[in-house]
């Protein structure tokens, strides 16, 4: 099995466990117990599924009555599970001389289905890890406003410089007309002589 198959099995196990809990009456004379067990030691098929059921239904974990086996995980890597998962039991081939096994015992205390909270996992999860939730890129109006204010401030800084240039231009004195006596005479170009063209017979 690869990771894709494990996640697909975990998704089916969550649905099966919720259906089993819904079929049990909390006011039953036998106590309204549900036993969940797998022949797997993966966290995705065991603690992950049990923790999901604790959030989705009015059930709690009780002791399994088994005096051997290891306690279930209450934390695994970056995941944190309900503290009552210590009542679940894990069995390892190298320790208990048997196939890998997991068992959890639920006690249903109410037939009402709690409302889903925002911080909980969605009811239907993707079976494949590659198909994650679609990322929606939202506009950032705050950043745009900051950029607009920066442009306005830069324009305000540039305005005084323009005023200074105009004021310098206003301070310049107009050029006075130079009297003719100081003007240099233009060199006169001698007029070209017109050559008469002699015609034959004249």
GROMACS .gro file of N, CA and C in nm, residues 13 17-18 20-21 24 30-37 46-64 84-85 87-88 102-109:
model
  135
   13UNK      N    1  -1.311   0.454   0.641
   13UNK     CA    2  -1.326   0.412   0.781
   13UNK      C    3  -1.396   0.520   0.864
   17UNK      N    4  -1.742   0.438   1.056
   17UNK     CA    5  -1.751   0.455   1.201
   17UNK      C    6  -1.866   0.547   1.238
   18UNK      N    7  -1.885   0.656   1.165
   18UNK     CA    8  -1.996   0.746   1.193
   18UNK      C    9  -2.130   0.677   1.170
   20UNK      N   10  -2.188   0.356   1.202
   20UNK     CA   11  -2.206   0.261   1.312
   20UNK      C   12  -2.254   0.331   1.439
   21UNK      N   13  -2.197   0.449   1.468
   21UNK     CA   14  -2.239   0.525   1.586
   21UNK      C   15  -2.384   0.571   1.573
   24UNK      N   16  -2.655   0.315   1.665
   24UNK     CA   17  -2.663   0.272   1.805
   24UNK      C   18  -2.747   0.372   1.884
   30UNK      N   19  -2.812  -0.220   2.675
   30UNK     CA   20  -2.677  -0.278   2.675
   30UNK      C   21  -2.569  -0.171   2.688
   31UNK      N   22  -2.606  -0.045   2.688
   31UNK     CA   23  -2.510   0.062   2.713
   31UNK      C   24  -2.475   0.147   2.592
   32UNK      N   25  -2.507   0.104   2.471
   32UNK     CA   26  -2.478   0.183   2.352
   32UNK      C   27  -2.329   0.194   2.325
   33UNK      N   28  -2.262   0.080   2.321
   33UNK     CA   29  -2.118   0.076   2.296
   33UNK      C   30  -2.090   0.044   2.149
   34UNK      N   31  -1.980   0.100   2.100
   34UNK     CA   32  -1.931   0.070   1.965
   34UNK      C   33  -1.782   0.040   1.975
   35UNK      N   34  -1.740  -0.072   1.919
   35UNK     CA   35  -1.599  -0.111   1.920
   35UNK      C   36  -1.544  -0.094   1.779
   36UNK      N   37  -1.435  -0.018   1.770
   36UNK     CA   38  -1.370   0.007   1.641
   36UNK      C   39  -1.231  -0.058   1.646
   37UNK      N   40  -1.204  -0.146   1.548
   37UNK     CA   41  -1.073  -0.212   1.545
   37UNK      C   42  -1.027  -0.229   1.401
   46UNK      N   43  -0.614   0.482   1.242
   46UNK     CA   44  -0.648   0.452   1.382
   46UNK      C   45  -0.678   0.579   1.462
   47UNK      N   46  -0.577   0.639   1.521
   47UNK     CA   47  -0.601   0.757   1.606
   47UNK      C   48  -0.667   0.871   1.529
   48UNK      N   49  -0.630   0.889   1.406
   48UNK     CA   50  -0.687   0.996   1.323
   48UNK      C   51  -0.838   0.975   1.307
   49UNK      N   52  -0.880   0.852   1.281
   49UNK     CA   53  -1.022   0.820   1.261
   49UNK      C   54  -1.098   0.833   1.393
   50UNK      N   55  -1.040   0.784   1.501
   50UNK     CA   56  -1.106   0.790   1.632
   50UNK      C   57  -1.123   0.934   1.677
   51UNK      N   58  -1.021   1.014   1.661
   51UNK     CA   59  -1.028   1.155   1.699
   51UNK      C   60  -1.134   1.228   1.617
   52UNK      N   61  -1.147   1.191   1.490
   52UNK     CA   62  -1.248   1.251   1.402
   52UNK      C   63  -1.389   1.218   1.453
   53UNK      N   64  -1.410   1.092   1.496
   53UNK     CA   65  -1.542   1.052   1.547
   53UNK      C   66  -1.576   1.124   1.677
   54UNK      N   67  -1.477   1.147   1.762
   54UNK     CA   68  -1.502   1.220   1.887
   54UNK      C   69  -1.550   1.362   1.861
   55UNK      N   70  -1.505   1.422   1.752
   55UNK     CA   71  -1.546   1.558   1.718
   55UNK      C   72  -1.683   1.563   1.652
   56UNK      N   73  -1.717   1.457   1.579
   56UNK     CA   74  -1.839   1.459   1.498
   56UNK      C   75  -1.962   1.402   1.568
   57UNK      N   76  -1.942   1.322   1.673
   57UNK     CA   77  -2.055   1.259   1.740
   57UNK      C   78  -2.041   1.271   1.892
   58UNK      N   79  -2.154   1.254   1.963
   58UNK     CA   80  -2.154   1.262   2.110
   58UNK      C   81  -2.115   1.126   2.168
   59UNK      N   82  -1.987   1.095   2.159
   59UNK     CA   83  -1.933   0.970   2.212
   59UNK      C   84  -1.807   1.002   2.292
   60UNK      N   85  -1.769   0.909   2.376
   60UNK     CA   86  -1.643   0.921   2.450
   60UNK      C   87  -1.576   0.784   2.453
   61UNK      N   88  -1.446   0.784   2.472
   61UNK     CA   89  -1.369   0.660   2.477
   61UNK      C   90  -1.369   0.605   2.619
   62UNK      N   91  -1.381   0.474   2.629
   62UNK     CA   92  -1.375   0.406   2.759
   62UNK      C   93  -1.268   0.298   2.751
   63UNK      N   94  -1.234   0.240   2.864
   63UNK     CA   95  -1.132   0.136   2.869
   63UNK      C   96  -1.177   0.013   2.789
   64UNK      N   97  -1.084  -0.046   2.719
   64UNK     CA   98  -1.115  -0.163   2.636
   64UNK      C   99  -1.128  -0.290   2.719
   84UNK      N  100  -0.807   1.137   2.571
   84UNK     CA  101  -0.869   1.008   2.604
   84UNK      C  102  -0.825   0.896   2.512
   85UNK      N  103  -0.747   0.926   2.408
   85UNK     CA  104  -0.697   0.821   2.318
   85UNK      C  105  -0.598   0.728   2.388
   87UNK      N  106  -0.687   0.545   2.616
   87UNK     CA  107  -0.767   0.426   2.644
   87UNK      C  108  -0.766   0.326   2.528
   88UNK      N  109  -0.724   0.369   2.410
   88UNK     CA  110  -0.716   0.277   2.297
   88UNK      C  111  -0.593   0.188   2.313
  102UNK      N  112  -0.525  -0.265   1.618
  102UNK     CA  113  -0.565  -0.146   1.694
  102UNK      C  114  -0.710  -0.164   1.736
  103UNK      N  115  -0.742  -0.119   1.859
  103UNK     CA  116  -0.879  -0.132   1.908
  103UNK      C  117  -0.916  -0.010   1.992
  104UNK      N  118  -1.041   0.037   1.975
  104UNK     CA  119  -1.095   0.149   2.052
  104UNK      C  120  -1.240   0.118   2.087
  105UNK      N  121  -1.283   0.157   2.208
  105UNK     CA  122  -1.419   0.131   2.253
  105UNK      C  123  -1.489   0.263   2.285
  106UNK      N  124  -1.602   0.288   2.217
  106UNK     CA  125  -1.679   0.411   2.234
  106UNK      C  126  -1.802   0.385   2.321
  107UNK      N  127  -1.840   0.488   2.395
  107UNK     CA  128  -1.966   0.489   2.469
  107UNK      C  129  -2.047   0.609   2.419
  108UNK      N  130  -2.163   0.582   2.362
  108UNK     CA  131  -2.249   0.690   2.310
  108UNK      C  132  -2.336   0.743   2.423
  109UNK      N  133  -2.331   0.875   2.448
  109UNK     CA  134  -2.406   0.933   2.558
  109UNK      C  135  -2.520   1.024   2.512
   0.00000   0.00000   0.00000
